[in-house]
């Protein structure tokens, strides 16, 4: 029986809100009893997730955002992304227990760049990585402490997190047309 367009659309979408609830539960459990906790999101999808996590965990005063554009190891090859966001960390990073949040963990290069940014602000006691989705394909030895789902994708596919005007998340598989 052939697959219909609606069935293909359903296959290419995830229940991002359910995945977020899974991630929230993991982070809440992981931070139980942890002192000096903070949440830092990587622009842009990780920042959206970090905002919701901070609100749901009562950590709004310990919320930060980073942009890794200038720290990427492919900066010279790709150039500056046209939508660079400011890094915004308004708390002391020294000795903080930081949950670094990204939407999709892939090669590990964004995580490495984000850790470099963090160390420009101080020396955290610990950095824990949270990702909504892990798609494998690691090029660096990076693993998430908290991850809502693991997804196997083709090389020409990517995961895209979107946030609607009401704050609801959606996660879809997109074809890369590079």
Coordinates of N, CA, C and O in Angstrom, one line a residue:
X1 N 0.8 -1.2 0.0 CA 0.0 0.0 0.0 C 0.9 1.2 0.0 O 1.8 1.4 0.8
X2 N 0.7 2.2 -0.9 CA 1.6 3.4 -1.0 C 1.3 4.3 0.2 O 0.3 4.4 0.8
X3 N 2.4 5.1 0.5 CA 2.3 6.0 1.6 C 1.7 7.3 1.1 O 2.1 7.8 0.1
X4 N 0.7 7.9 1.8 CA 0.1 9.1 1.4 C 0.9 10.3 1.8 O 1.8 10.2 2.7
X5 N 0.6 11.5 1.3 CA 1.3 12.7 1.6 C 1.1 13.0 3.1 O 2.0 13.4 3.8
X6 N -0.1 12.8 3.6 CA -0.4 13.1 5.0 C 0.5 12.1 5.9 O 0.9 12.5 7.0
X7 N 0.6 10.9 5.5 CA 1.4 9.9 6.3 C 2.9 10.4 6.3 O 3.6 10.3 7.3
X8 N 3.4 10.8 5.1 CA 4.7 11.3 5.1 C 4.9 12.5 5.9 O 5.9 12.7 6.6
X9 N 4.0 13.5 5.9 CA 4.1 14.6 6.8 C 4.1 14.2 8.3 O 4.9 14.8 9.1
X10 N 3.3 13.2 8.7 CA 3.3 12.8 10.0 C 4.6 12.1 10.4 O 5.1 12.3 11.5
X11 N 5.2 11.4 9.5 CA 6.5 10.8 9.7 C 7.6 11.9 9.9 O 8.5 11.7 10.8
X12 N 7.5 13.0 9.2 CA 8.5 14.0 9.3 C 8.3 15.0 10.5 O 9.1 15.9 10.6
X13 N 7.3 14.8 11.3 CA 7.1 15.7 12.4 C 7.1 14.9 13.7 O 6.9 13.7 13.8
X14 N 7.5 15.6 14.8 CA 7.6 15.0 16.1 C 6.6 15.8 17.0 O 6.3 17.0 16.7
X15 N 6.2 15.2 18.1 CA 5.5 16.0 19.1 C 6.5 16.7 20.0 O 6.9 16.2 21.0
X16 N 6.9 17.9 19.6 CA 7.9 18.6 20.2 C 7.5 19.0 21.7 O 8.4 19.1 22.5
X17 N 6.2 19.2 21.9 CA 5.8 19.6 23.2 C 5.9 18.4 24.2 O 6.4 18.6 25.3
X18 N 5.6 17.2 23.7 CA 5.9 16.0 24.5 C 7.3 15.8 24.8 O 7.8 15.4 25.9
X19 N 8.2 16.0 23.8 CA 9.6 15.9 23.9 C 10.1 16.9 24.9 O 11.0 16.6 25.8
X20 N 9.6 18.1 24.9 CA 10.0 19.2 25.8 C 9.7 18.7 27.3 O 10.5 18.9 28.2
X21 N 8.5 18.1 27.5 CA 8.1 17.7 28.8 C 9.1 16.6 29.3 O 9.4 16.5 30.5
X22 N 9.5 15.7 28.4 CA 10.5 14.7 28.8 C 11.8 15.3 29.2 O 12.4 14.9 30.2
X23 N 12.3 16.3 28.4 CA 13.5 17.0 28.7 C 13.4 17.7 30.0 O 14.3 17.7 30.9
X24 N 12.3 18.4 30.2 CA 12.0 19.1 31.5 C 12.1 18.2 32.7 O 12.8 18.5 33.7
X25 N 11.5 17.0 32.6 CA 11.6 16.0 33.7 C 13.0 15.6 34.0 O 13.4 15.5 35.1
X26 N 13.8 15.3 32.9 CA 15.2 14.9 33.1 C 16.0 16.0 33.7 O 16.8 15.7 34.6
X27 N 15.8 17.2 33.3 CA 16.6 18.3 33.8 C 16.2 18.6 35.3 O 17.1 18.8 36.1
X28 N 14.9 18.6 35.6 CA 14.5 18.8 36.9 C 15.1 17.7 37.9 O 15.6 18.0 38.9
X29 N 15.0 16.4 37.5 CA 15.6 15.4 38.3 C 17.1 15.6 38.4 O 17.7 15.4 39.5
X30 N 17.8 15.9 37.3 CA 19.3 16.1 37.3 C 19.7 17.3 38.2 O 20.9 17.3 38.6
X31 N 18.9 18.3 38.3 CA 19.3 19.4 39.1 C 18.8 19.4 40.6 O 19.1 20.2 41.4
X32 N 18.1 18.3 40.9 CA 17.6 18.1 42.3 C 18.8 18.2 43.3 O 19.7 17.4 43.2
X33 N 18.7 19.1 44.2 CA 19.8 19.3 45.2 C 21.0 19.9 44.7 O 22.0 20.1 45.5
X34 N 21.1 20.4 43.5 CA 22.3 21.0 42.9 C 22.3 22.5 43.3 O 21.3 23.2 43.1
X35 N 23.4 22.9 43.9 CA 23.5 24.3 44.3 C 24.0 25.2 43.1 O 24.8 24.7 42.2
X36 N 23.7 26.4 43.1 CA 24.2 27.4 42.1 C 23.9 27.0 40.7 O 24.8 27.1 39.8
X37 N 22.7 26.5 40.4 CA 22.3 26.0 39.1 C 22.0 27.2 38.2 O 21.5 28.2 38.7
X38 N 22.3 27.0 36.9 CA 22.0 28.1 35.9 C 21.7 27.4 34.6 O 22.1 26.2 34.4
X39 N 21.0 28.1 33.7 CA 20.6 27.5 32.4 C 21.1 28.5 31.4 O 20.8 29.7 31.5
X40 N 21.8 28.0 30.4 CA 22.3 28.8 29.3 C 21.9 28.2 28.0 O 22.2 27.0 27.7
X41 N 21.2 28.9 27.1 CA 20.7 28.4 25.8 C 21.6 28.9 24.7 O 22.0 30.1 24.7
X42 N 21.8 28.0 23.7 CA 22.5 28.4 22.5 C 21.5 28.9 21.5 O 20.6 28.2 21.2
X43 N 21.8 30.1 21.0 CA 20.8 30.7 20.0 C 20.8 29.8 18.8 O 21.7 29.2 18.4
X44 N 19.6 29.6 18.2 CA 18.3 30.2 18.7 C 17.4 29.1 19.3 O 16.8 29.4 20.3
X45 N 17.4 27.9 18.8 CA 16.5 26.9 19.3 C 16.8 26.5 20.8 O 15.9 26.4 21.6
X46 N 18.1 26.5 21.1 CA 18.5 26.2 22.5 C 18.1 27.3 23.4 O 17.8 27.1 24.6
X47 N 18.1 28.5 22.9 CA 17.7 29.7 23.7 C 16.2 29.6 24.0 O 15.7 29.9 25.1
X48 N 15.4 29.2 23.0 CA 14.0 29.1 23.2 C 13.7 28.0 24.3 O 12.9 28.2 25.2
X49 N 14.4 26.9 24.2 CA 14.2 25.8 25.2 C 14.6 26.3 26.5 O 14.0 26.0 27.5
X50 N 15.8 26.9 26.6 CA 16.3 27.4 27.9 C 15.3 28.4 28.6 O 15.2 28.3 29.8
X51 N 14.7 29.2 27.8 CA 13.7 30.2 28.4 C 12.6 29.4 29.1 O 12.2 29.7 30.2
X52 N 12.1 28.4 28.4 CA 11.0 27.6 29.0 C 11.4 26.8 30.2 O 10.8 26.7 31.2
X53 N 12.6 26.2 30.1 CA 13.2 25.4 31.2 C 13.4 26.3 32.4 O 13.0 25.9 33.5
X54 N 14.0 27.5 32.2 CA 14.2 28.4 33.3 C 12.9 28.8 34.0 O 12.8 28.8 35.2
X55 N 11.9 29.1 33.2 CA 10.6 29.5 33.7 C 9.9 28.3 34.5 O 9.5 28.5 35.6
X56 N 10.0 27.1 33.9 CA 9.4 25.9 34.6 C 10.1 25.5 35.8 O 9.6 24.8 36.7
X57 N 11.4 25.8 35.9 CA 12.3 25.4 37.0 C 12.5 26.5 38.0 O 13.2 26.3 39.0
X58 N 12.0 27.7 37.8 CA 12.2 28.8 38.7 C 13.6 29.3 38.7 O 14.1 29.8 39.7
X59 N 14.2 29.3 37.5 CA 15.6 29.8 37.4 C 15.7 31.0 36.5 O 16.8 31.2 35.8
X60 N 14.7 31.8 36.4 CA 14.7 33.0 35.5 C 15.9 33.9 35.8 O 16.4 34.6 34.9
X61 N 16.3 34.0 37.1 CA 17.4 34.9 37.4 C 18.7 34.3 37.1 O 19.7 35.0 37.1
X62 N 18.7 33.1 36.7 CA 20.0 32.3 36.4 C 19.9 31.8 34.9 O 20.3 30.7 34.6
X63 N 19.4 32.6 34.0 CA 19.2 32.3 32.6 C 20.1 33.1 31.8 O 20.2 34.3 32.0
X64 N 20.8 32.5 30.9 CA 21.7 33.2 29.9 C 21.5 32.7 28.5 O 20.9 31.6 28.3
X65 N 22.1 33.4 27.6 CA 22.1 33.0 26.2 C 23.4 33.3 25.6 O 24.1 34.2 25.9
X66 N 23.8 32.3 24.7 CA 25.1 32.5 24.0 C 24.9 32.3 22.5 O 24.1 31.5 22.0
X67 N 25.7 33.0 21.7 CA 25.8 32.8 20.3 C 27.2 32.4 20.0 O 28.2 33.0 20.4
X68 N 27.4 31.3 19.3 CA 28.7 30.7 19.0 C 29.3 31.1 17.7 O 30.3 30.6 17.3
X69 N 28.7 32.0 17.0 CA 29.1 32.4 15.6 C 30.6 32.6 15.5 O 31.2 32.2 14.6
X70 N 31.1 33.4 16.4 CA 32.6 33.8 16.3 C 33.5 32.7 16.9 O 34.7 32.8 16.8
X71 N 32.9 31.6 17.5 CA 33.7 30.5 18.1 C 33.7 29.3 17.3 O 34.4 28.3 17.6
X72 N 33.0 29.2 16.2 CA 32.9 28.0 15.4 C 34.2 27.8 14.6 O 34.9 28.7 14.2
X73 N 34.6 26.5 14.5 CA 35.8 26.2 13.8 C 35.7 26.3 12.3 O 36.7 26.2 11.6
X74 N 34.4 26.5 11.8 CA 34.2 26.7 10.4 C 33.9 28.1 10.0 O 33.4 28.4 8.9
X75 N 34.2 29.0 10.9 CA 33.9 30.4 10.7 C 34.5 31.0 9.5 O 33.9 31.7 8.7
X76 N 35.8 30.7 9.3 CA 36.5 31.2 8.1 C 35.9 30.6 6.8 O 35.9 31.3 5.8
X77 N 35.5 29.4 6.8 CA 34.9 28.8 5.6 C 33.5 29.3 5.4 O 33.1 29.6 4.2
X78 N 32.6 29.3 6.4 CA 31.2 29.7 6.2 C 31.0 31.2 6.3 O 30.0 31.6 5.8
X79 N 31.8 31.9 7.0 CA 31.6 33.3 7.2 C 30.6 33.6 8.3 O 30.1 32.6 9.0
X80 N 30.3 34.8 8.5 CA 29.4 35.2 9.6 C 28.0 34.9 9.3 O 27.5 35.3 8.2
X81 N 27.2 34.3 10.2 CA 25.8 34.0 10.0 C 25.1 35.4 10.0 O 25.4 36.2 10.8
X82 N 24.2 35.6 9.1 CA 23.5 36.9 9.0 C 22.7 37.3 10.2 O 22.3 38.4 10.4
X83 N 22.4 36.3 11.1 CA 21.5 36.6 12.2 C 22.2 36.4 13.5 O 21.8 35.7 14.4
X84 N 23.4 37.0 13.7 CA 24.2 36.9 15.0 C 23.4 37.5 16.1 O 22.9 38.7 16.0
X85 N 23.3 36.8 17.2 CA 22.6 37.3 18.4 C 23.6 37.6 19.5 O 24.7 37.1 19.5
X86 N 23.3 38.5 20.4 CA 24.3 38.8 21.5 C 24.3 37.7 22.5 O 23.4 37.0 22.7
X87 N 25.5 37.5 23.1 CA 25.7 36.7 24.2 C 25.2 37.5 25.4 O 25.6 38.6 25.6
X88 N 24.4 36.9 26.3 CA 23.9 37.6 27.4 C 23.9 36.7 28.6 O 23.1 35.7 28.8
X89 N 24.9 36.9 29.5 CA 25.1 36.1 30.8 C 25.2 37.2 31.9 O 26.2 37.8 32.0
X90 N 24.2 37.3 32.7 CA 24.2 38.3 33.7 C 24.4 37.8 35.1 O 24.0 38.4 36.1
X91 N 25.0 36.6 35.2 CA 25.3 36.0 36.6 C 26.8 35.5 36.5 O 27.4 35.4 35.4
X92 N 27.3 35.3 37.7 CA 28.7 34.8 37.8 C 28.8 33.3 37.4 O 28.1 32.5 38.0
X93 N 29.5 33.1 36.3 CA 29.7 31.7 35.8 C 30.6 30.9 36.7 O 30.5 29.7 36.8
X94 N 31.6 31.5 37.4 CA 32.5 30.8 38.3 C 31.8 29.9 39.3 O 30.9 30.4 40.0
X95 N 32.2 28.7 39.3 CA 31.6 27.7 40.2 C 30.1 27.4 40.1 O 29.5 26.7 40.9
X96 N 29.5 27.9 39.0 CA 28.1 27.6 38.7 C 28.0 26.2 38.1 O 28.9 25.7 37.4
X97 N 26.9 25.6 38.4 CA 26.5 24.3 37.7 C 25.5 24.6 36.6 O 24.4 25.0 36.8
X98 N 26.1 24.6 35.4 CA 25.4 25.1 34.2 C 24.8 24.0 33.4 O 25.4 23.0 33.1
X99 N 23.5 24.2 33.0 CA 22.9 23.3 32.0 C 22.9 24.1 30.7 O 22.3 25.1 30.6
X100 N 23.7 23.6 29.8 CA 23.9 24.2 28.5 C 22.8 23.5 27.6 O 22.8 22.3 27.5
X101 N 22.0 24.3 26.9 CA 20.9 23.8 26.2 C 21.0 24.1 24.7 O 21.2 25.2 24.3
X102 N 20.8 23.0 23.9 CA 20.8 23.2 22.5 C 19.6 22.4 22.0 O 19.1 21.4 22.6
X103 N 19.0 22.7 20.8 CA 17.9 22.0 20.3 C 18.2 20.7 19.7 O 17.6 19.7 20.1
X104 N 19.3 20.6 18.9 CA 19.7 19.4 18.3 C 21.2 19.1 18.5 O 22.0 20.0 18.1
X105 N 21.6 18.0 19.0 CA 23.0 17.6 19.1 C 23.3 16.8 17.9 O 22.7 15.8 17.6
X106 N 24.4 17.2 17.2 CA 24.8 16.5 16.0 C 26.3 16.2 16.0 O 26.7 15.2 16.7
X107 N 27.1 17.0 15.5 CA 28.5 16.7 15.4 C 29.3 17.0 16.7 O 30.3 16.4 16.9
X108 N 28.7 17.8 17.5 CA 29.4 18.2 18.8 C 30.2 19.5 18.6 O 30.7 20.1 19.6
X109 N 30.3 20.1 17.4 CA 31.1 21.3 17.2 C 30.4 22.5 17.8 O 31.1 23.4 18.3
X110 N 29.1 22.6 17.7 CA 28.4 23.7 18.4 C 28.6 23.7 19.9 O 28.9 24.7 20.5
X111 N 28.5 22.5 20.5 CA 28.8 22.3 21.9 C 30.2 22.8 22.3 O 30.4 23.5 23.3
X112 N 31.2 22.3 21.5 CA 32.5 22.7 21.8 C 32.7 24.3 21.7 O 33.3 24.9 22.6
X113 N 32.1 24.9 20.7 CA 32.2 26.3 20.6 C 31.5 27.0 21.8 O 32.0 28.0 22.4
X114 N 30.3 26.5 22.2 CA 29.6 27.0 23.4 C 30.4 26.9 24.7 O 30.4 27.9 25.5
X115 N 31.1 25.8 24.8 CA 31.9 25.7 26.0 C 33.1 26.7 26.0 O 33.4 27.3 27.0
X116 N 33.6 27.0 24.8 CA 34.7 28.0 24.7 C 34.1 29.4 25.1 O 34.8 30.2 25.8
X117 N 32.9 29.7 24.7 CA 32.2 30.9 25.1 C 32.1 31.0 26.6 O 32.4 32.0 27.2
X118 N 31.6 29.9 27.2 CA 31.4 29.9 28.7 C 32.7 30.2 29.4 O 32.7 30.9 30.4
X119 N 33.8 29.6 29.0 CA 35.0 29.8 29.7 C 35.6 31.2 29.5 O 36.4 31.6 30.3
X120 N 35.1 32.0 28.6 CA 35.4 33.4 28.5 C 34.8 34.2 29.6 O 35.2 35.3 30.0
X121 N 33.7 33.6 30.2 CA 33.0 34.2 31.3 C 33.4 33.7 32.7 O 32.9 34.3 33.7
X122 N 34.1 32.7 32.8 CA 34.5 32.1 34.1 C 34.7 30.6 34.0 O 34.6 30.0 32.9
X123 N 34.9 30.0 35.1 CA 35.1 28.6 35.2 C 34.0 27.9 36.0 O 34.0 28.0 37.2
X124 N 33.1 27.3 35.2 CA 31.9 26.7 35.9 C 32.4 25.5 36.7 O 33.4 24.8 36.4
X125 N 31.7 25.1 37.8 CA 31.9 23.9 38.5 C 31.6 22.7 37.6 O 32.4 21.7 37.6
X126 N 30.6 22.8 36.8 CA 30.1 21.7 36.0 C 29.3 22.2 34.8 O 28.6 23.2 35.0
X127 N 29.4 21.6 33.7 CA 28.6 21.9 32.5 C 27.9 20.6 32.2 O 28.5 19.6 31.9
X128 N 26.5 20.7 32.2 CA 25.7 19.5 31.8 C 25.0 19.9 30.5 O 24.6 21.1 30.3
X129 N 25.0 19.0 29.5 CA 24.4 19.3 28.2 C 23.0 18.7 28.1 O 22.8 17.6 28.4
X130 N 22.0 19.6 27.7 CA 20.7 19.2 27.4 C 20.3 19.4 26.0 O 20.6 20.5 25.5
X131 N 19.7 18.5 25.3 CA 19.3 18.6 23.9 C 17.9 18.0 23.8 O 17.6 16.9 24.3
X132 N 17.1 18.6 23.0 CA 15.8 18.1 22.7 C 15.9 16.8 21.9 O 15.2 15.8 22.1
X133 N 16.9 16.8 20.9 CA 17.1 15.6 20.1 C 18.6 15.4 19.8 O 19.3 16.4 19.7
X134 N 18.9 14.2 19.8 CA 20.3 13.8 19.4 C 20.2 13.0 18.1 O 19.6 11.9 18.1
X135 N 20.8 13.5 17.1 CA 20.7 12.8 15.8 C 22.0 12.0 15.5 O 22.1 11.5 14.3
X136 N 22.9 11.9 16.4 CA 24.1 11.1 16.2 C 25.0 11.8 15.3 O 25.0 13.0 15.1
X137 N 26.0 11.1 14.7 CA 26.9 11.8 13.7 C 28.0 12.6 14.4 O 28.6 13.5 13.8
X138 N 28.4 12.2 15.6 CA 29.4 12.9 16.4 C 30.7 13.0 15.7 O 31.2 11.9 15.2
X139 N 31.4 14.1 15.6 CA 32.7 14.3 15.2 C 33.7 14.6 16.3 O 34.9 14.6 16.2
X140 N 33.1 15.0 17.5 CA 33.9 15.3 18.7 C 33.3 14.5 19.8 O 32.1 14.1 19.8
X141 N 34.1 14.2 20.9 CA 33.6 13.3 22.0 C 32.7 14.1 22.9 O 33.1 14.6 24.0
X142 N 31.4 14.3 22.5 CA 30.4 15.1 23.2 C 29.2 14.2 23.4 O 28.8 13.5 22.4
X143 N 28.6 14.2 24.6 CA 27.4 13.4 24.9 C 26.5 14.3 25.7 O 27.0 15.0 26.6
X144 N 25.2 14.2 25.5 CA 24.2 14.9 26.3 C 24.0 14.2 27.6 O 23.9 13.0 27.7
X145 N 23.8 15.0 28.7 CA 23.4 14.5 30.0 C 21.9 14.3 30.0 O 21.4 13.4 30.7
X146 N 21.2 15.1 29.2 CA 19.7 15.0 29.2 C 19.4 15.1 27.7 O 19.8 16.1 27.0
X147 N 18.6 14.2 27.2 CA 18.1 14.2 25.8 C 16.8 13.5 25.8 O 16.5 12.5 26.3
X148 N 15.8 14.2 25.0 CA 14.5 13.7 25.0 C 14.3 12.6 24.0 O 13.4 11.7 24.2
X149 N 15.0 12.7 22.8 CA 14.9 11.6 21.8 C 16.2 11.5 21.0 O 17.0 12.4 20.9
X150 N 16.3 10.3 20.5 CA 17.4 10.1 19.5 C 16.8 9.7 18.2 O 15.9 9.0 18.1
X151 N 17.4 10.3 17.1 CA 16.8 10.2 15.8 C 17.9 9.9 14.8 O 19.0 10.5 14.8
X152 N 17.7 8.9 14.0 CA 18.6 8.6 12.9 C 18.1 9.3 11.6 O 17.0 9.1 11.2
X153 N 19.0 10.1 11.0 CA 18.6 10.8 9.8 C 19.6 10.5 8.7 O 20.7 10.2 8.9
X154 N 19.1 10.8 7.5 CA 20.0 10.7 6.3 C 20.9 11.9 6.3 O 20.6 12.9 6.9
X155 N 22.0 11.8 5.6 CA 23.0 12.9 5.5 C 22.4 14.2 5.0 O 22.8 15.3 5.3
X156 N 21.4 14.1 4.1 CA 20.8 15.2 3.5 C 19.6 15.8 4.2 O 18.8 16.6 3.7
X157 N 19.4 15.3 5.5 CA 18.3 15.8 6.3 C 18.8 16.5 7.5 O 19.9 16.3 8.0
X158 N 17.9 17.4 8.1 CA 18.2 18.0 9.3 C 17.0 18.2 10.1 O 15.8 18.0 9.6
X159 N 17.1 18.4 11.4 CA 16.0 18.6 12.3 C 15.9 20.1 12.5 O 16.9 20.8 12.7
X160 N 14.6 20.6 12.5 CA 14.4 22.1 12.6 C 13.4 22.3 13.7 O 12.3 21.8 13.6
X161 N 13.8 23.0 14.8 CA 12.9 23.4 15.8 C 12.3 24.8 15.5 O 13.0 25.7 15.1
X162 N 11.0 24.9 15.7 CA 10.3 26.2 15.4 C 9.5 26.5 16.7 O 9.1 25.6 17.4
X163 N 9.3 27.8 16.9 CA 8.5 28.3 18.0 C 7.4 29.2 17.5 O 7.7 30.2 16.8
X164 N 6.2 28.8 17.8 CA 5.0 29.6 17.4 C 4.9 30.8 18.2 O 5.5 30.9 19.3
X165 N 4.0 31.7 17.8 CA 3.7 32.9 18.6 C 3.3 32.7 20.0 O 3.5 33.5 20.9
X166 N 2.6 31.6 20.2 CA 2.1 31.3 21.6 C 3.1 30.5 22.4 O 2.9 30.1 23.5
X167 N 4.4 30.3 21.8 CA 5.4 29.7 22.5 C 5.5 28.2 22.3 O 6.4 27.5 22.8
X168 N 4.6 27.6 21.6 CA 4.6 26.2 21.4 C 5.6 25.8 20.4 O 5.9 26.5 19.4
X169 N 6.3 24.6 20.7 CA 7.4 24.1 19.8 C 6.8 23.1 18.8 O 5.9 22.4 19.0
X170 N 7.5 23.1 17.7 CA 7.3 22.1 16.7 C 8.7 21.7 16.2 O 9.6 22.5 16.1
X171 N 8.9 20.4 15.9 CA 10.1 19.8 15.4 C 9.9 19.0 14.2 O 9.0 18.1 14.2
X172 N 10.6 19.4 13.1 CA 10.3 18.7 11.8 C 11.7 18.2 11.2 O 12.7 18.8 11.5
X173 N 11.6 17.2 10.3 CA 12.7 16.8 9.5 C 12.6 17.6 8.2 O 11.6 17.7 7.6
X174 N 13.7 18.2 7.8 CA 13.8 19.0 6.6 C 14.8 18.4 5.7 O 15.9 17.9 6.2
X175 N 14.6 18.5 4.4 CA 15.6 18.1 3.4 C 16.6 19.3 3.2 O 16.2 20.4 3.1
X176 N 17.9 19.0 3.3 CA 18.9 20.0 3.1 C 19.1 20.1 1.6 O 19.3 19.2 0.9
X177 N 19.0 21.4 1.1 CA 19.2 21.6 -0.3 C 20.4 22.4 -0.6 O 20.4 23.5 -1.2
X178 N 21.5 22.0 0.0 CA 22.8 22.8 -0.2 C 23.5 22.4 -1.4 O 23.4 21.4 -2.0

